[in-house]
Amino acid sequence: MKRTVIISLTLILILLSPIQTNAEKSYYIPQEDSTELRLQDMLMNFINPYINDAIQGYYQHLLRELPLVYPYFVDMIESHRVNGFRGFILSITLDVTPVIGPHISVGKDRLTFEISAGPKAKLVNYTHLKTYELPTHWQDIIKKPKKY
């Protein structure tokens, strides 16, 4: 009897103790401010209206409520100069996660913009990567296909 209690308590303590993991986070979260982070945030402030226009253009046919993309739901995938060294036409590719309501993700999309003087940003490529299923209490915003 005493032995069973000791074994049970030992197993409970082992199972309840935190397990250390070395798993890598799926994305980088900066722990302090830097010049690079401020420049990236300035770029996101500038380009965010263009991102939201592109996202809303895609999802307007699928959802009754238009999603938004917040700057912290944008990952920069690639950037380069289109017209060579010190050229001021730049290309930037972003992965974005549009959300509705209380930050419910509706999908994942990849957008490529060409940014030039003006300043202006032109969408040159839009790829829908993934659709996320909405919770049951948000299913009513999904547009049903028209029957002909």
Backbone as a printed PyTorch tensor [residue, N CA C, xyz], in Angstrom:
tensor([[[  0.8260,  -1.1930,   0.0000],
         [  0.0000,   0.0000,   0.0000],
         [  0.8670,   1.2510,   0.0000]],

        [[  1.8360,   1.2730,   0.9590],
         [  2.7300,   2.4210,   1.0730],
         [  3.5750,   2.5840,  -0.1920]],

        [[  3.9930,   1.4700,  -0.7270],
         [  4.8100,   1.4780,  -1.9300],
         [  4.0180,   2.0320,  -3.1300]],

        [[  2.7550,   1.6780,  -3.2380],
         [  1.8960,   2.1580,  -4.3250],
         [  1.7120,   3.6640,  -4.2450]],

        [[  1.5350,   4.1970,  -3.0440],
         [  1.3650,   5.6420,  -2.8600],
         [  2.6390,   6.3710,  -3.2520]],

        [[  3.7740,   5.8670,  -2.8540],
         [  5.0560,   6.5070,  -3.1750],
         [  5.2940,   6.4970,  -4.6880]],

        [[  5.0140,   5.3800,  -5.3300],
         [  5.1890,   5.2960,  -6.7800],
         [  4.2280,   6.2470,  -7.4850]],

        [[  2.9800,   6.2930,  -7.0190],
         [  1.9960,   7.1970,  -7.6260],
         [  2.4120,   8.6510,  -7.4870]],

        [[  2.8450,   9.0590,  -6.3040],
         [  3.2820,  10.4410,  -6.0870],
         [  4.5070,  10.7780,  -6.9290]],

        [[  5.4210,   9.8510,  -7.0430],
         [  6.6170,  10.0710,  -7.8540],
         [  6.2340,  10.2670,  -9.3280]],

        [[  5.3420,   9.4270,  -9.8310],
         [  4.8960,   9.5680, -11.2180],
         [  4.1810,  10.8900, -11.4410]],

        [[  3.3450,  11.3060, -10.5120],
         [  2.6380,  12.5840, -10.6250],
         [  3.6220,  13.7380, -10.6570]],

        [[  4.6120,  13.7230,  -9.7790],
         [  5.6230,  14.7880,  -9.7670],
         [  6.4160,  14.8350, -11.0660]],

        [[  6.7410,  13.6760, -11.5900],
         [  7.4860,  13.6350, -12.8460],
         [  6.6430,  14.1830, -13.9930]],

        [[  5.3670,  13.7830, -14.0370],
         [  4.4990,  14.2210, -15.1220],
         [  4.1370,  15.6960, -15.0340]],

        [[  4.0870,  16.2440, -13.8460],
         [  3.7030,  17.6390, -13.6790],
         [  4.8770,  18.6020, -13.7630]],

        [[  6.0860,  18.1050, -13.7130],
         [  7.2420,  18.9960, -13.7890],
         [  7.3960,  19.5070, -15.2110]],

        [[  7.8240,  20.7690, -15.3620],
         [  7.9710,  21.3210, -16.7120],
         [  9.0710,  20.5970, -17.4830]],

        [[  8.8000,  20.3850, -18.7480],
         [  9.7640,  19.7100, -19.6080],
         [ 10.4510,  20.7600, -20.4650]],

        [[ 11.7500,  20.8050, -20.3870],
         [ 12.5080,  21.7760, -21.1760],
         [ 12.5950,  21.2860, -22.6060]],

        [[ 12.3960,  22.2210, -23.5300],
         [ 12.4760,  21.8770, -24.9420],
         [ 13.4310,  22.8360, -25.6460]],

        [[ 14.0350,  22.3520, -26.6760],
         [ 14.9160,  23.1880, -27.4830],
         [ 14.2800,  23.4980, -28.8230]],

        [[ 12.9680,  23.3610, -28.8930],
         [ 12.2530,  23.6400, -30.1400],
         [ 12.3950,  25.1060, -30.5010]],

        [[ 12.6200,  25.3570, -31.7670],
         [ 12.7860,  26.7200, -32.2550],
         [ 11.4200,  27.3460, -32.5140]],

        [[ 11.2810,  28.6200, -32.1600],
         [ 10.0480,  29.3310, -32.4550],
         [  9.8890,  29.4300, -33.9590]],

        [[  8.6330,  29.4890, -34.4310],
         [  8.3990,  29.5080, -35.8710],
         [  8.7020,  30.8720, -36.4900]],

        [[  8.8650,  31.9020, -35.6790],
         [  9.1970,  33.2180, -36.2080],
         [ 10.0300,  33.9720, -35.1800]],

        [[ 10.7650,  34.9450, -35.6540],
         [ 11.6700,  35.7190, -34.8080],
         [ 10.9260,  36.8700, -34.1540]],

        [[ 11.0300,  36.9680, -32.8500],
         [ 10.4400,  38.0880, -32.1100],
         [ 11.5880,  38.8900, -31.5110]],

        [[ 11.8250,  40.1000, -32.0180],
         [ 12.9380,  40.8900, -31.4830],
         [ 12.7080,  41.2410, -30.0220]],

        [[ 13.7750,  41.2390, -29.2630],
         [ 13.6840,  41.5250, -27.8350],
         [ 14.0410,  42.9720, -27.5000]],

        [[ 14.6280,  43.6730, -28.4630],
         [ 14.9730,  45.0770, -28.2270],
         [ 14.9070,  45.8450, -29.5380]],

        [[ 14.8360,  47.1600, -29.4150],
         [ 14.7300,  48.0180, -30.5860],
         [ 16.0800,  48.1080, -31.2970]],

        [[ 16.0210,  48.3520, -32.5960],
         [ 17.2390,  48.5150, -33.3900],
         [ 16.9140,  49.3990, -34.5910]],

        [[ 17.9270,  49.8880, -35.2460],
         [ 17.7330,  50.6980, -36.4480],
         [ 17.0280,  49.8840, -37.5270]],

        [[ 17.4520,  48.6500, -37.7040],
         [ 16.8330,  47.7790, -38.7090],
         [ 15.3440,  47.5770, -38.4140]],

        [[ 15.0000,  47.3440, -37.1590],
         [ 13.5990,  47.1300, -36.7870],
         [ 12.7740,  48.4010, -37.0090]],

        [[ 13.3290,  49.5620, -36.6760],
         [ 12.6090,  50.8220, -36.9030],
         [ 12.3800,  51.0640, -38.3940]],

        [[ 13.3970,  50.7890, -39.2230],
         [ 13.2410,  50.9600, -40.6690],
         [ 12.1990,  50.0020, -41.2390]],

        [[ 12.1970,  48.7760, -40.7590],
         [ 11.2030,  47.8080, -41.2150],
         [  9.7990,  48.2440, -40.7830]],

        [[  9.6580,  48.7530, -39.5550],
         [  8.3560,  49.2320, -39.0850],
         [  7.8860,  50.4550, -39.8760]],

        [[  8.8300,  51.3410, -40.2570],
         [  8.4610,  52.4900, -41.0980],
         [  7.9470,  52.0090, -42.4550]],

        [[  8.6230,  51.0160, -43.0300],
         [  8.1920,  50.4640, -44.3020],
         [  6.7960,  49.8540, -44.1740]],

        [[  6.5460,  49.1320, -43.1000],
         [  5.2270,  48.5200, -42.9000],
         [  4.1530,  49.5960, -42.7370]],

        [[  4.4690,  50.7050, -42.0500],
         [  3.5040,  51.8040, -41.9280],
         [  3.1540,  52.3740, -43.3010]],

        [[  4.1460,  52.5100, -44.1510],
         [  3.9290,  53.0510, -45.4920],
         [  3.1340,  52.0900, -46.3720]],

        [[  3.4980,  50.8170, -46.3570],
         [  2.9380,  49.8640, -47.3120],
         [  1.6470,  49.2060, -46.8220]],

        [[  1.3120,  49.3520, -45.5490],
         [  0.1390,  48.6770, -44.9950],
         [ -1.1760,  49.0140, -45.7210]],

        [[ -1.4410,  50.2670, -46.1200],
         [ -2.6810,  50.5210, -46.8780],
         [ -2.7330,  49.7450, -48.2020]],

        [[ -1.6010,  49.5930, -48.8730],
         [ -1.5460,  48.8320, -50.1250],
         [ -1.7860,  47.3420, -49.8600]],

        [[ -1.2420,  46.8530, -48.7560],
         [ -1.4650,  45.4570, -48.3720],
         [ -2.9460,  45.2240, -48.1200]],

        [[ -3.5700,  46.0970, -47.3350],
         [ -4.9860,  45.9270, -47.0100],
         [ -5.8720,  46.0300, -48.2480]],

        [[ -5.5420,  46.9160, -49.1860],
         [ -6.3080,  47.0090, -50.4360],
         [ -6.2470,  45.6900, -51.2080]],

        [[ -5.0540,  45.1150, -51.3070],
         [ -4.8900,  43.8530, -52.0390],
         [ -5.6450,  42.7150, -51.3450]],

        [[ -5.5300,  42.6550, -50.0400],
         [ -6.2020,  41.5970, -49.2690],
         [ -7.7130,  41.7190, -49.3990]],

        [[ -8.2180,  42.9320, -49.2580],
         [ -9.6610,  43.1250, -49.3400],
         [-10.1780,  42.8440, -50.7460]],

        [[ -9.3890,  43.1530, -51.7620],
         [ -9.7740,  42.8270, -53.1310],
         [ -9.9210,  41.3290, -53.3440]],

        [[ -9.0570,  40.5520, -52.7120],
         [ -9.1310,  39.0940, -52.8480],
         [-10.2950,  38.5190, -52.0380]],

        [[-10.4260,  38.9260, -50.7880],
         [-11.4000,  38.3140, -49.8850],
         [-12.8160,  38.8780, -50.0260]],

        [[-13.0180,  39.9510, -50.7720],
         [-14.3570,  40.5230, -50.8990],
         [-15.3350,  39.5590, -51.5650]],

        [[-14.8360,  38.6340, -52.3720],
         [-15.6920,  37.6610, -53.0430],
         [-15.9370,  36.4190, -52.1770]],

        [[-15.1910,  36.3090, -51.0880],
         [-15.2830,  35.1160, -50.2480],
         [-15.9600,  35.3690, -48.9000]],

        [[-15.7890,  36.5980, -48.3680],
         [-16.2830,  36.8940, -47.0230],
         [-17.1740,  38.1310, -47.0150]],

        [[-18.1630,  38.1320, -46.1280],
         [-19.0400,  39.2950, -45.9720],
         [-18.3560,  40.3990, -45.1570]],

        [[-17.4510,  40.0220, -44.3060],
         [-16.6770,  40.9870, -43.5250],
         [-15.2550,  40.9850, -44.0620]],

        [[-14.7450,  42.1560, -44.3950],
         [-13.4130,  42.2350, -44.9960],
         [-12.3300,  42.1540, -43.9270]],

        [[-11.3410,  41.3110, -44.1490],
         [-10.2500,  41.1790, -43.1760],
         [ -9.2660,  42.3440, -43.2710]],

        [[ -8.4640,  42.4680, -42.2350],
         [ -7.3940,  43.4660, -42.1670],
         [ -6.0700,  42.7610, -41.9370]],

        [[ -4.9930,  43.4470, -42.2690],
         [ -3.6570,  42.9480, -41.9690],
         [ -2.9730,  43.9920, -41.1000]],

        [[ -2.5780,  43.5870, -39.9200],
         [ -1.8480,  44.4740, -39.0150],
         [ -0.3530,  44.3160, -39.2770]],

        [[  0.4240,  45.3850, -39.1010],
         [  1.8580,  45.3130, -39.4230],
         [  2.6030,  44.1830, -38.7150]],

        [[  2.1530,  43.7760, -37.5510],
         [  2.8490,  42.7040, -36.8400],
         [  2.4440,  41.3220, -37.3470]],

        [[  1.5380,  41.2430, -38.3460],
         [  1.1940,  39.9870, -39.0020],
         [  1.8000,  39.9240, -40.4060]],

        [[  2.9060,  40.6300, -40.6110],
         [  3.5820,  40.6760, -41.9070],
         [  5.0090,  40.1760, -41.7190]],

        [[  5.4070,  39.2160, -42.5510],
         [  6.7860,  38.7200, -42.5440],
         [  7.4270,  39.0650, -43.8770]],

        [[  8.5810,  39.7200, -43.8170],
         [  9.3060,  40.0620, -45.0380],
         [ 10.0620,  38.8200, -45.5110]],

        [[  9.7770,  38.3860, -46.7260],
         [ 10.3960,  37.1910, -47.2780],
         [ 11.6420,  37.5280, -48.0890]],

        [[ 11.5300,  38.5810, -48.9010],
         [ 12.6440,  38.9270, -49.7870],
         [ 12.5200,  40.3840, -50.2110]],

        [[ 13.6460,  41.0170, -50.4350],
         [ 13.6460,  42.3520, -51.0270],
         [ 14.8970,  42.4860, -51.9000]],

        [[ 14.7580,  43.2350, -52.9740],
         [ 15.9120,  43.4910, -53.8430],
         [ 15.6460,  44.7260, -54.6930]],

        [[ 16.7240,  45.2590, -55.2430],
         [ 16.6240,  46.4020, -56.1480],
         [ 16.3280,  45.8830, -57.5500]],

        [[ 15.3300,  46.4530, -58.1760],
         [ 14.9340,  46.0160, -59.5180],
         [ 15.9170,  46.5330, -60.5610]],

        [[ 16.3890,  47.7710, -60.3840],
         [ 17.2400,  48.3880, -61.4070],
         [ 18.6860,  48.5700, -60.9510]],

        [[ 19.2090,  47.5800, -60.2510],
         [ 20.6320,  47.5430, -59.9170],
         [ 21.0430,  48.3930, -58.7260]],

        [[ 22.3590,  48.3740, -58.4770],
         [ 22.9350,  49.0610, -57.3270],
         [ 22.5430,  50.5310, -57.3050]],

        [[ 22.0440,  50.9670, -56.1570],
         [ 21.5890,  52.3340, -55.8980],
         [ 20.3950,  52.7370, -56.7520]],

        [[ 19.7500,  51.7630, -57.3840],
         [ 18.5110,  52.0430, -58.0950],
         [ 17.3900,  52.1950, -57.0730]],

        [[ 16.4280,  53.0220, -57.3670],
         [ 15.3910,  53.3140, -56.3900],
         [ 14.0430,  52.7090, -56.7520]],

        [[ 14.0790,  51.6640, -57.5500],
         [ 12.8980,  50.8340, -57.7420],
         [ 13.1940,  49.5300, -57.0200]],

        [[ 12.3980,  49.2480, -56.0090],
         [ 12.6620,  48.0930, -55.1580],
         [ 11.4960,  47.1180, -55.2090]],

        [[ 11.8090,  45.8460, -55.0330],
         [ 10.7940,  44.8030, -54.9780],
         [ 10.8280,  44.2050, -53.5770]],

        [[  9.6350,  43.9880, -53.0080],
         [  9.5510,  43.4060, -51.6820],
         [  8.4640,  42.3360, -51.6980]],

        [[  8.7940,  41.1690, -51.1770],
         [  7.8440,  40.0660, -51.0920],
         [  7.5220,  39.8270, -49.6230]],

        [[  6.2200,  39.7470, -49.3310],
         [  5.7450,  39.6430, -47.9600],
         [  4.7880,  38.4740, -47.8080]],

        [[  4.8500,  37.7980, -46.6730],
         [  3.8120,  36.8510, -46.2800],
         [  2.9530,  37.5600, -45.2560]],

        [[  1.6480,  37.5720, -45.4900],
         [  0.7390,  38.2880, -44.6010],
         [ -0.3480,  37.3440, -44.1000]],

        [[ -0.8440,  37.6340, -42.9060],
         [ -1.9290,  36.8660, -42.3040],
         [ -3.0900,  37.8070, -42.0480]],

        [[ -4.1070,  37.7990, -42.9200],
         [ -5.2770,  38.6490, -42.7080],
         [ -6.1460,  38.0800, -41.5820]],

        [[ -6.7670,  38.9960, -40.8280],
         [ -7.5940,  38.5900, -39.6890],
         [ -8.9350,  39.3170, -39.7240]],

        [[ -9.9090,  38.7160, -39.0570],
         [-11.2090,  39.3550, -38.8520],
         [-11.5010,  39.3520, -37.3650]],

        [[-12.4010,  40.2360, -36.9610],
         [-12.8420,  40.2570, -35.5620],
         [-11.6840,  40.3050, -34.5930]],

        [[-11.7610,  39.4630, -33.5560],
         [-10.7130,  39.4810, -32.5280],
         [ -9.4590,  38.7070, -32.9600]],

        [[ -8.8820,  39.1290, -34.0780],
         [ -7.6440,  38.5630, -34.6270],
         [ -7.7750,  37.0800, -34.9860]],

        [[ -8.8680,  36.7360, -35.6570],
         [ -9.0630,  35.3770, -36.1470],
         [ -8.4680,  35.3070, -37.5510]],

        [[ -7.4560,  34.4780, -37.7250],
         [ -6.7770,  34.3530, -39.0200],
         [ -7.7010,  33.7010, -40.0360]],

        [[ -7.7720,  34.2980, -41.2370],
         [ -8.6040,  33.7310, -42.3020],
         [ -7.7670,  33.0490, -43.3680]],

        [[ -6.4850,  33.3600, -43.4300],
         [ -5.6350,  32.7430, -44.4440],
         [ -4.2150,  33.2490, -44.3650]],

        [[ -3.4430,  32.8470, -45.3500],
         [ -2.0670,  33.3170, -45.4920],
         [ -1.8530,  33.6120, -46.9700]],

        [[ -1.2720,  34.7600, -47.2470],
         [ -1.1020,  35.2080, -48.6190],
         [  0.3060,  35.7530, -48.8070]],

        [[  0.8180,  35.6370, -50.0350],
         [  2.1370,  36.1870, -50.3710],
         [  1.9380,  37.2840, -51.4040]],

        [[  2.4460,  38.4660, -51.0730],
         [  2.2960,  39.6310, -51.9410],
         [  3.6740,  40.1530, -52.3220]],

        [[  3.8220,  40.5320, -53.5870],
         [  5.0500,  41.1670, -54.0400],
         [  4.6930,  42.5530, -54.5590]],

        [[  5.3650,  43.5540, -54.0010],
         [  5.1520,  44.9400, -54.3980],
         [  6.4050,  45.4880, -55.0440]],

        [[  6.2060,  46.4160, -55.9770],
         [  7.2970,  47.1970, -56.5390],
         [  7.1410,  48.5990, -55.9710]],

        [[  8.1570,  49.0590, -55.2770],
         [  8.1090,  50.3600, -54.6170],
         [  9.0480,  51.2980, -55.3490]],

        [[  8.5320,  52.5020, -55.6690],
         [  9.3460,  53.4720, -56.4020],
         [  9.0700,  54.8750, -55.8870]],

        [[  9.7480,  55.8390, -56.5060],
         [  9.6260,  57.2360, -56.0850],
         [  8.1780,  57.6860, -56.1790]],

        [[  7.8560,  58.6050, -55.3640],
         [  6.4960,  59.1350, -55.3400],
         [  6.0590,  59.5010, -53.9410]],

        [[  6.1470,  58.6530, -52.9790],
         [  6.3730,  57.2010, -53.0710],
         [  5.1060,  56.4920, -53.5190]],

        [[  5.2980,  55.3950, -54.2440],
         [  4.1600,  54.5960, -54.6490],
         [  4.5370,  53.1240, -54.5970]],

        [[  3.5210,  52.3130, -54.3590],
         [  3.7120,  50.8640, -54.2980],
         [  2.7090,  50.2240, -55.2390]],

        [[  3.2080,  49.3210, -56.0870],
         [  2.3540,  48.6530, -57.0650],
         [  2.4190,  47.1540, -56.7920]],

        [[  1.2410,  46.5370, -56.6490],
         [  1.1700,  45.0940, -56.4650],
         [  1.5150,  44.4210, -57.7870]],

        [[  2.5450,  43.5450, -57.7760],
         [  2.9320,  42.8620, -59.0090],
         [  2.6240,  41.3670, -58.9620]],

        [[  2.4090,  40.8190, -57.7580],
         [  2.0630,  39.4060, -57.6630],
         [  1.3000,  39.1510, -56.3650]],

        [[  0.2410,  38.3520, -56.4750],
         [ -0.5670,  37.9720, -55.3170],
         [ -0.7670,  36.4670, -55.3820]],

        [[ -0.3760,  35.7740, -54.3200],
         [ -0.5570,  34.3320, -54.2570],
         [ -1.2400,  33.9820, -52.9430]],

        [[ -2.3940,  33.3320, -53.0450],
         [ -3.0770,  32.8520, -51.8410],
         [ -2.4290,  31.5280, -51.4620]],

        [[ -1.8600,  31.4500, -50.2670],
         [ -1.1210,  30.2670, -49.8500],
         [ -1.9560,  29.2670, -49.0690]],

        [[ -2.8540,  29.7860, -48.2120],
         [ -3.5480,  28.8890, -47.3040],
         [ -4.8520,  29.5250, -46.8420]],

        [[ -5.8840,  28.7060, -46.6630],
         [ -7.1500,  29.1620, -46.1030],
         [ -7.3370,  28.4920, -44.7560]],

        [[ -7.6620,  29.2790, -43.7440],
         [ -7.9210,  28.7340, -42.4210],
         [ -9.4230,  28.6240, -42.1930]],

        [[ -9.8340,  27.5560, -41.5470],
         [-11.2460,  27.3730, -41.2360],
         [-11.6330,  28.3190, -40.1040]],

        [[-12.7750,  28.9710, -40.2780],
         [-13.2570,  29.9030, -39.2610],
         [-13.9860,  29.1510, -38.1630]],

        [[-13.9750,  29.7050, -36.9400],
         [-14.7480,  29.0790, -35.8610],
         [-16.2360,  29.0420, -36.2360]],

        [[-16.9750,  28.1450, -35.6290],
         [-18.3890,  27.9590, -35.9880],
         [-19.1970,  29.2430, -35.8300]],

        [[-18.9010,  30.0530, -34.8220],
         [-19.6730,  31.2820, -34.6270],
         [-19.2730,  32.4020, -35.5970]],

        [[-18.3140,  32.1430, -36.4900],
         [-17.9430,  33.0960, -37.5410],
         [-18.2430,  32.5580, -38.9320]],

        [[-18.8400,  31.3850, -39.0300],
         [-19.1290,  30.7700, -40.3200],
         [-20.1180,  31.5820, -41.1570]],

        [[-20.9560,  32.3890, -40.5100],
         [-21.9850,  33.1410, -41.2450],
         [-21.4140,  34.2520, -42.1220]],

        [[-20.1360,  34.6000, -41.9880],
         [-19.5670,  35.6440, -42.8540],
         [-19.0400,  35.0870, -44.1700]],

        [[-19.0340,  33.7620, -44.3030],
         [-18.5670,  33.1390, -45.5480],
         [-19.6570,  33.2810, -46.6010]],

        [[-19.2900,  33.8310, -47.7610],
         [-20.2400,  33.9840, -48.8570],
         [-20.4540,  32.6340, -49.5210]],

        [[-21.6930,  32.3200, -49.7870],
         [-22.0410,  31.0700, -50.4700],
         [-21.9480,  31.3040, -51.9770]],

        [[-21.4790,  30.3240, -52.7250],
         [-21.4250,  30.4800, -54.1870],
         [-22.8380,  30.6230, -54.7690]],

        [[-22.9530,  31.4750, -55.7690],
         [-24.2500,  31.6830, -56.4270],
         [-24.5990,  30.4680, -57.2620]],

        [[-25.8840,  30.1050, -57.2210],
         [-26.3740,  29.0000, -58.0440],
         [-26.9830,  29.5710, -59.3150]],

        [[-26.6350,  28.9910, -60.4370],
         [-27.1410,  29.4870, -61.7210],
         [-28.1600,  28.5390, -62.2800]]])
